[in-house]
Coordinates of C-alpha atoms in Angstrom, one line a residue:
Chain S
M2 CA 30.3 0.7 50.3
S3 CA 33.1 -1.0 52.1
A4 CA 34.7 -2.0 48.7
L5 CA 34.6 1.7 47.8
F6 CA 36.4 2.8 51.0
N7 CA 38.9 -0.1 51.1
S8 CA 39.8 0.6 47.5
G9 CA 43.3 0.3 46.2
I10 CA 43.2 -3.3 47.1
A11 CA 39.9 -4.4 45.4
P12 CA 40.1 -4.8 41.6
R13 CA 38.2 -2.1 39.8
Q14 CA 35.0 -3.3 38.5
R15 CA 34.0 -2.4 35.0
F16 CA 31.0 -0.1 34.9
H17 CA 28.1 -1.5 33.1
R18 CA 25.3 0.6 31.8
P19 CA 21.9 -1.0 32.4
T20 CA 21.2 -0.5 28.6
D21 CA 24.4 -2.1 27.5
D22 CA 23.7 -5.4 25.8
P23 CA 26.2 -8.1 25.0
V24 CA 28.2 -7.7 21.9
W25 CA 26.9 -10.9 20.3
L26 CA 23.3 -9.7 20.7
K27 CA 24.0 -6.3 19.2
A28 CA 25.8 -8.0 16.3
L29 CA 23.0 -10.4 15.8
L30 CA 20.4 -7.7 15.7
V31 CA 22.3 -5.5 13.4
V32 CA 23.0 -8.5 11.1
M33 CA 19.3 -9.5 11.2
A34 CA 18.1 -6.0 10.3
F35 CA 20.6 -5.7 7.4
G36 CA 19.8 -9.2 6.2
F37 CA 16.1 -8.5 6.2
I38 CA 16.4 -5.3 4.4
A39 CA 18.8 -6.8 1.8
V40 CA 16.7 -9.8 1.0
L41 CA 13.2 -8.1 1.2
L42 CA 13.9 -4.5 0.0
L43 CA 17.3 -4.1 -1.7
L44 CA 17.4 -7.3 -3.8
P45 CA 14.1 -6.7 -5.6
L46 CA 15.0 -3.1 -6.3
L47 CA 18.4 -4.3 -7.8
L48 CA 16.6 -6.9 -9.8
V49 CA 14.2 -4.3 -11.2
F50 CA 17.1 -2.3 -12.5
R51 CA 19.0 -5.4 -13.8
E52 CA 15.8 -6.5 -15.7
A53 CA 15.4 -3.0 -17.0
F54 CA 18.8 -2.9 -18.5
A55 CA 18.7 -6.5 -19.6
G56 CA 18.0 -5.5 -23.2
G57 CA 20.5 -2.8 -23.3
F58 CA 20.0 0.9 -22.8
L59 CA 18.5 1.4 -26.2
A60 CA 15.6 -1.0 -25.4
L61 CA 15.1 0.7 -22.1
W62 CA 15.0 4.1 -23.8
T63 CA 12.5 2.9 -26.5
A64 CA 10.2 1.4 -23.9
I65 CA 10.1 4.5 -21.7
T66 CA 9.7 6.9 -24.7
E67 CA 6.9 4.8 -26.2
P68 CA 3.8 7.1 -26.3
D69 CA 1.6 5.0 -23.9
S70 CA 4.4 4.9 -21.3
L71 CA 5.0 8.7 -21.7
A72 CA 1.3 9.3 -21.2
A73 CA 1.4 7.2 -18.0
V74 CA 4.4 9.2 -16.7
R75 CA 2.6 12.4 -17.6
L76 CA -0.6 11.3 -16.0
S77 CA 1.1 10.2 -12.8
L78 CA 3.1 13.4 -12.4
M79 CA 0.0 15.4 -13.1
A80 CA -2.2 13.5 -10.5
A81 CA 0.6 14.0 -8.0
A82 CA 1.0 17.7 -8.9
I83 CA -2.7 18.3 -8.1
A84 CA -3.1 16.0 -5.1
V85 CA 0.0 16.8 -3.2
P86 CA -0.5 20.7 -3.0
L87 CA -4.2 20.2 -2.1
N88 CA -3.2 17.7 0.6
T89 CA -0.6 20.1 1.8
V90 CA -3.2 22.8 2.3
F91 CA -5.7 20.5 3.9
G92 CA -3.0 18.9 6.0
I93 CA -1.9 22.3 7.4
A94 CA -5.6 23.3 8.1
A95 CA -6.3 20.1 9.9
A96 CA -3.0 20.1 11.9
W97 CA -3.5 23.8 12.7
S98 CA -7.0 23.3 14.0
I99 CA -6.1 20.2 16.1
A100 CA -2.9 21.6 17.6
K101 CA -3.9 25.2 18.3
F102 CA -7.7 25.0 19.1
D103 CA -10.0 23.1 21.5
F104 CA -13.3 21.9 20.1
P105 CA -15.5 19.0 20.7
G106 CA -14.9 16.0 18.5
K107 CA -11.2 16.7 18.3
T108 CA -10.1 13.1 19.0
F109 CA -12.6 11.9 16.4
L110 CA -11.1 14.1 13.9
V111 CA -7.6 12.7 14.6
T112 CA -9.1 9.1 14.2
L113 CA -10.6 10.2 10.9
I114 CA -7.3 11.5 9.6
D115 CA -5.9 8.0 10.1
L116 CA -8.7 6.5 8.2
P117 CA -6.9 6.2 4.9
F118 CA -4.1 4.3 6.6
S119 CA -6.4 1.6 7.9
V120 CA -8.8 1.2 5.1
S121 CA -7.6 -0.7 2.1
P122 CA -7.0 1.6 -0.9
V123 CA -9.2 -0.7 -3.0
V124 CA -12.0 -0.1 -0.7
S125 CA -11.5 3.7 -0.8
G126 CA -11.5 3.5 -4.7
L127 CA -14.7 1.5 -4.6
I128 CA -16.3 4.3 -2.4
Y129 CA -15.6 6.8 -5.2
V130 CA -17.3 4.3 -7.7
L131 CA -20.2 4.1 -5.4
V132 CA -20.5 8.0 -5.2
F133 CA -19.7 9.0 -8.7
G134 CA -20.3 5.9 -10.8
M135 CA -23.3 5.5 -13.2
Q136 CA -25.1 3.2 -10.6
G137 CA -23.9 5.6 -7.7
W138 CA -25.4 8.6 -6.1
F139 CA -24.3 11.4 -8.3
G140 CA -23.3 9.4 -11.4
P141 CA -26.4 10.0 -13.6
Q142 CA -26.6 13.8 -12.8
L143 CA -22.9 14.3 -13.5
A144 CA -23.2 12.4 -16.8
D145 CA -26.1 14.7 -17.7
H146 CA -23.8 17.7 -17.3
N147 CA -21.0 15.9 -19.2
I148 CA -18.8 15.9 -16.1
H149 CA -16.4 13.0 -16.1
I150 CA -14.9 12.0 -12.7
L151 CA -14.6 8.2 -12.9
F152 CA -12.3 6.9 -15.6
A153 CA -10.7 10.4 -15.9
L154 CA -8.2 12.6 -14.2
P155 CA -10.6 13.9 -11.4
G156 CA -11.3 10.4 -10.1
I157 CA -7.6 9.5 -10.2
V158 CA -6.7 12.7 -8.3
L159 CA -9.5 12.1 -5.8
A160 CA -8.4 8.5 -5.2
T161 CA -4.8 9.6 -4.8
M162 CA -5.8 12.4 -2.4
F163 CA -7.8 10.1 -0.2
V164 CA -4.9 7.6 0.1
T165 CA -2.2 10.3 0.8
F166 CA -4.2 12.7 3.0
P167 CA -2.7 11.6 6.3
F168 CA 1.0 12.2 5.4
V169 CA 1.2 15.9 5.8
A170 CA -1.4 16.2 8.7
R171 CA 0.3 13.3 10.6
E172 CA 3.7 14.9 10.3
L173 CA 2.5 18.2 11.5
I174 CA 0.2 17.5 14.4
P175 CA 2.7 16.2 16.9
L176 CA 5.2 19.0 15.9
M177 CA 2.6 21.8 16.2
M178 CA 1.2 20.3 19.5
D179 CA 4.7 20.1 20.9
Q180 CA 5.3 23.8 20.0
G181 CA 2.1 24.9 21.6
R182 CA 0.3 28.3 21.3
D183 CA 2.8 30.5 23.3
E184 CA 4.5 32.0 20.2
E185 CA 1.2 32.7 18.5
E186 CA 0.0 34.3 21.6
A187 CA 3.0 36.5 22.0
A188 CA 2.7 37.5 18.3
A189 CA -0.9 38.5 18.9
T190 CA -0.1 40.7 22.0
L191 CA 2.6 42.3 19.9
G192 CA 0.1 43.3 17.3
A193 CA 0.5 40.8 14.6
S194 CA -2.6 39.9 12.4
G195 CA -3.6 36.3 12.0
L196 CA -2.1 36.0 8.5
S197 CA 1.2 37.6 9.5
T198 CA 1.4 35.3 12.7
F199 CA 1.0 32.3 10.3
L200 CA 3.6 33.5 7.8
R201 CA 6.1 34.8 10.3
V202 CA 5.8 32.5 13.3
T203 CA 3.9 29.3 12.6
L204 CA 5.1 28.5 9.1
P205 CA 8.9 29.0 9.8
N206 CA 8.5 26.7 12.9
I207 CA 6.9 23.8 10.9
K208 CA 8.7 24.2 7.6
W209 CA 11.0 21.2 7.8
G210 CA 8.3 19.0 9.1
L211 CA 6.1 20.2 6.4
L212 CA 8.6 19.5 3.6
Y213 CA 9.2 16.0 5.0
G214 CA 5.4 15.3 5.0
V215 CA 5.1 16.7 1.4
L216 CA 7.9 14.5 0.2
L217 CA 6.4 11.3 1.7
C218 CA 2.9 12.4 0.4
N219 CA 4.5 12.8 -3.1
A220 CA 6.2 9.4 -3.1
R221 CA 3.0 7.7 -2.1
A222 CA 1.0 9.7 -4.7
L223 CA 3.2 8.5 -7.5
G224 CA 3.1 4.9 -6.4
E225 CA -0.4 4.5 -5.5
F226 CA -1.9 1.5 -7.1
G227 CA -5.1 0.0 -5.4
A228 CA -7.4 3.0 -5.2
V229 CA -6.3 4.4 -8.6
S230 CA -6.8 1.0 -10.2
V231 CA -10.5 0.9 -9.2
V232 CA -11.3 4.4 -10.5
S233 CA -9.1 4.7 -13.6
G234 CA -10.8 2.3 -15.9
H235 CA -7.3 1.2 -17.3
I236 CA -7.6 3.0 -20.6
R237 CA -4.1 2.5 -22.2
G238 CA -2.4 5.9 -22.9
V239 CA -5.3 7.8 -21.3
T240 CA -6.1 6.9 -17.8
N241 CA -3.3 4.5 -16.9
T242 CA -0.9 5.8 -14.3
M243 CA 2.7 4.5 -14.0
P244 CA 1.9 1.7 -11.6
L245 CA -1.1 0.6 -13.7
H246 CA 0.8 0.8 -16.8
I247 CA 3.6 -1.4 -15.4
E248 CA 1.0 -4.1 -14.5
L249 CA -0.5 -3.9 -17.9
L250 CA 2.8 -4.3 -19.6
Y251 CA 3.7 -7.1 -17.4
N252 CA 0.5 -9.0 -18.0
N253 CA 1.1 -8.6 -21.7
Y254 CA 4.5 -10.3 -21.3
D255 CA 6.3 -7.1 -22.2
Y256 CA 8.9 -7.7 -19.6
V257 CA 11.4 -5.1 -20.9
G258 CA 8.7 -2.4 -21.0
A259 CA 7.4 -3.3 -17.6
F260 CA 10.7 -3.3 -15.9
A261 CA 11.8 -0.1 -17.8
V262 CA 8.8 1.9 -16.5
A263 CA 9.2 0.1 -13.0
A264 CA 12.8 1.3 -13.0
L265 CA 11.8 4.8 -13.8
L266 CA 9.1 4.7 -11.0
A267 CA 11.7 3.3 -8.6
M268 CA 14.1 6.0 -9.6
L269 CA 11.5 8.7 -8.8
G270 CA 11.0 7.1 -5.4
L271 CA 14.8 6.9 -4.8
I272 CA 15.1 10.6 -5.6
T273 CA 12.3 11.3 -3.0
L274 CA 14.1 9.0 -0.5
A275 CA 17.4 10.8 -1.0
L276 CA 15.7 14.2 -0.6
K277 CA 13.9 12.9 2.6
S278 CA 17.2 11.7 4.0
L279 CA 18.8 15.0 3.3
L280 CA 16.0 16.8 5.0
E281 CA 15.9 14.4 7.9
W282 CA 19.6 15.2 8.5
R283 CA 19.0 18.8 8.2
Y284 CA 15.7 18.7 10.1
A285 CA 17.2 16.8 13.1
D286 CA 19.8 19.7 13.4
E287 CA 17.1 22.4 13.5
L288 CA 14.8 20.4 15.8
A289 CA 17.7 20.0 18.2
A290 CA 18.3 23.8 18.0
M291 CA 14.7 24.4 18.6
H292 CA 14.6 22.2 21.8
R293 CA 17.8 23.7 23.1
H294 CA 16.3 26.5 25.2
Chain E
M14 CA -6.2 56.7 31.9
S15 CA -7.0 54.3 34.7
L16 CA -7.8 50.6 34.2
T17 CA -11.0 49.5 35.7
V18 CA -11.7 45.8 36.2
D19 CA -15.3 45.2 37.2
S20 CA -16.6 41.8 38.4
V21 CA -14.8 39.8 35.8
S22 CA -15.6 36.0 35.9
K23 CA -14.2 33.2 33.9
K24 CA -15.0 29.5 34.1
F25 CA -13.1 26.5 32.6
R26 CA -15.7 23.9 32.2
R27 CA -17.1 23.8 35.7
F28 CA -14.1 25.2 37.5
A29 CA -14.5 28.9 38.4
A30 CA -11.0 30.5 37.8
L31 CA -12.3 34.0 38.4
N32 CA -15.4 34.9 40.4
G33 CA -16.2 38.5 40.2
A34 CA -12.6 40.0 40.2
S35 CA -12.8 43.8 40.6
F36 CA -10.1 46.6 41.1
V37 CA -9.1 49.9 39.9
A38 CA -5.5 50.7 38.7
P39 CA -4.9 54.4 38.7
Q40 CA -2.6 55.9 35.9
G41 CA 1.1 55.4 36.8
G42 CA 0.2 53.0 39.5
F43 CA 2.1 49.8 40.2
I44 CA -0.2 46.8 41.0
S45 CA 0.7 43.4 42.2
L46 CA -1.7 40.4 42.2
L47 CA -1.0 38.1 45.0
G48 CA -2.4 34.7 45.6
P49 CA -1.6 31.0 45.7
S50 CA -1.3 29.1 42.4
G51 CA -4.6 28.4 40.9
S52 CA -6.1 31.5 42.3
G53 CA -6.6 33.1 38.8
K54 CA -3.9 35.6 38.5
T55 CA -2.7 34.3 35.1
T56 CA -6.3 34.0 34.0
L57 CA -6.9 37.7 34.7
L58 CA -3.8 38.7 33.0
R59 CA -4.5 36.7 30.0
I60 CA -8.0 38.3 29.8
L61 CA -6.4 41.8 30.1
G62 CA -3.9 40.7 27.4
G63 CA -6.7 39.5 25.1
L64 CA -5.6 35.8 25.1
E65 CA -8.6 34.6 27.0
F66 CA -12.1 35.8 27.1
A67 CA -14.2 36.7 30.2
D68 CA -17.5 35.0 30.7
S69 CA -18.9 38.1 32.3
G70 CA -17.8 41.4 33.8
S71 CA -16.2 44.4 32.0
V72 CA -12.8 46.1 31.8
R73 CA -12.4 49.8 30.9
F74 CA -9.1 51.3 30.0
A75 CA -9.1 55.0 29.2
D76 CA -12.8 55.0 28.3
L77 CA -12.3 52.1 25.9
N78 CA -14.3 48.9 26.2
W79 CA -11.2 46.9 26.6
L80 CA -12.7 43.4 26.2
D81 CA -14.2 44.2 22.9
M82 CA -10.9 44.9 21.3
P83 CA -8.8 42.1 19.7
A84 CA -5.4 41.3 21.4
R85 CA -3.4 42.9 18.6
T86 CA -5.1 46.3 18.8
R87 CA -4.7 46.6 22.5
N88 CA -1.1 47.4 22.5
A89 CA -0.6 45.9 25.8
G90 CA 2.8 44.7 27.0
F91 CA 2.9 41.2 28.1
V92 CA 5.8 39.2 29.6
F93 CA 5.1 35.5 29.5
Q94 CA 5.8 33.1 32.4
Q95 CA 7.6 30.7 30.2
Y96 CA 9.3 33.1 27.9
A97 CA 7.7 32.9 24.5
L98 CA 10.6 33.5 22.2
F99 CA 10.2 33.0 18.5
R100 CA 12.7 30.1 18.3
H101 CA 13.4 30.5 14.6
M102 CA 14.5 34.1 15.0
T103 CA 17.6 35.7 16.1
V104 CA 17.6 38.0 19.3
A105 CA 17.4 41.0 17.2
E106 CA 14.6 39.6 15.1
N107 CA 12.7 38.8 18.3
I108 CA 12.9 42.2 19.5
A109 CA 12.0 43.8 16.1
F110 CA 9.0 41.5 15.6
G111 CA 6.5 44.0 17.3
L112 CA 7.7 46.7 14.9
R113 CA 7.7 44.5 11.8
V114 CA 4.1 43.5 12.1
R115 CA 2.7 46.9 12.4
P116 CA 0.3 48.1 9.7
R117 CA 2.3 49.8 7.0
H118 CA 1.3 53.4 7.9
N119 CA 2.9 53.4 11.4
R120 CA 5.7 50.9 10.7
P121 CA 9.2 52.2 10.8
S122 CA 11.4 51.5 7.7
G123 CA 13.6 48.4 7.7
S124 CA 16.7 50.4 8.4
E125 CA 15.1 52.3 11.3
I126 CA 14.1 48.9 12.9
R127 CA 17.7 47.7 12.6

């Protein structure tokens, strides 16, 4: 206090924010973060692309357009095209019921949604074998009716859905809880029906979070290895998805082919990442606008 | 066209928010509900607006069994404590919302709403 009143004589002290760390510490942390990412994430990615182009562009092209590789690409895209929209619908339904209603067992449901994150994908694949396999619960009956789930597209889709289920729901639950029920209630008193409340009020409020969740879900669906590996049966050109096909090529010493398909898969991931960053940037803007009042 | 609230009760788990609330509001009347916070004013209003359900009691408005009607058919004006604006809409869209969501047969045309 006295220093304040006697000022003019005392030298001005530099103000320190309590959160202001020394420069060397900041630099160290930033360098560490970048170094870590460069060595563990960026370097392998660059190597994949370098190896893919090692035999020249023509070799890369031949490897990708080879029928079995094309079949793998087609299967992966197909599995994602089925699994992602279904998970989007289920994710919205789960998030909606958790955020907007109170019911017994709600916390349990939230825990269940996280299950695929905590259980190893291989285990979840095995669960489907246990349920639909020939030695499983429904296997013989399904075989009698000529319905193929394991070692076919349905099994691959199921396994992919199991692993990617949390992405949309996890993204939406905090967002919808934060937004509360006020706007839906206001819409109801103004005479809006349930559907029109959802389409005009709820959906526009969650659209960026939803898109973000869908993109993450899609990236994971394309890249899923463990669970799909158990249920697919690894039939070359028929039930091999891109990740499985890459492993097969690699184990057959077809390095050019393996890295070519790997580069393509990485490319799809990078496109998703770019879209995600774009949305994040966009989404942050809108979220800030939403919280402003 | 009077509003009759007859022994409306509402419990949240074991807490009784309303315990037999009754009053009659005549047509054109102006009613104030007074009470300390937690005395059930909001709960009663939310029941009248259709956002909450009474455990027992009845509400009659112009010979209609008010509590049997869903919120959206009551056509009751409701001003929220924390203003519930639709944050993704403009001011004009917020105001027009009540008209836009009407069933087609008594919805004004788009240009009329504007």
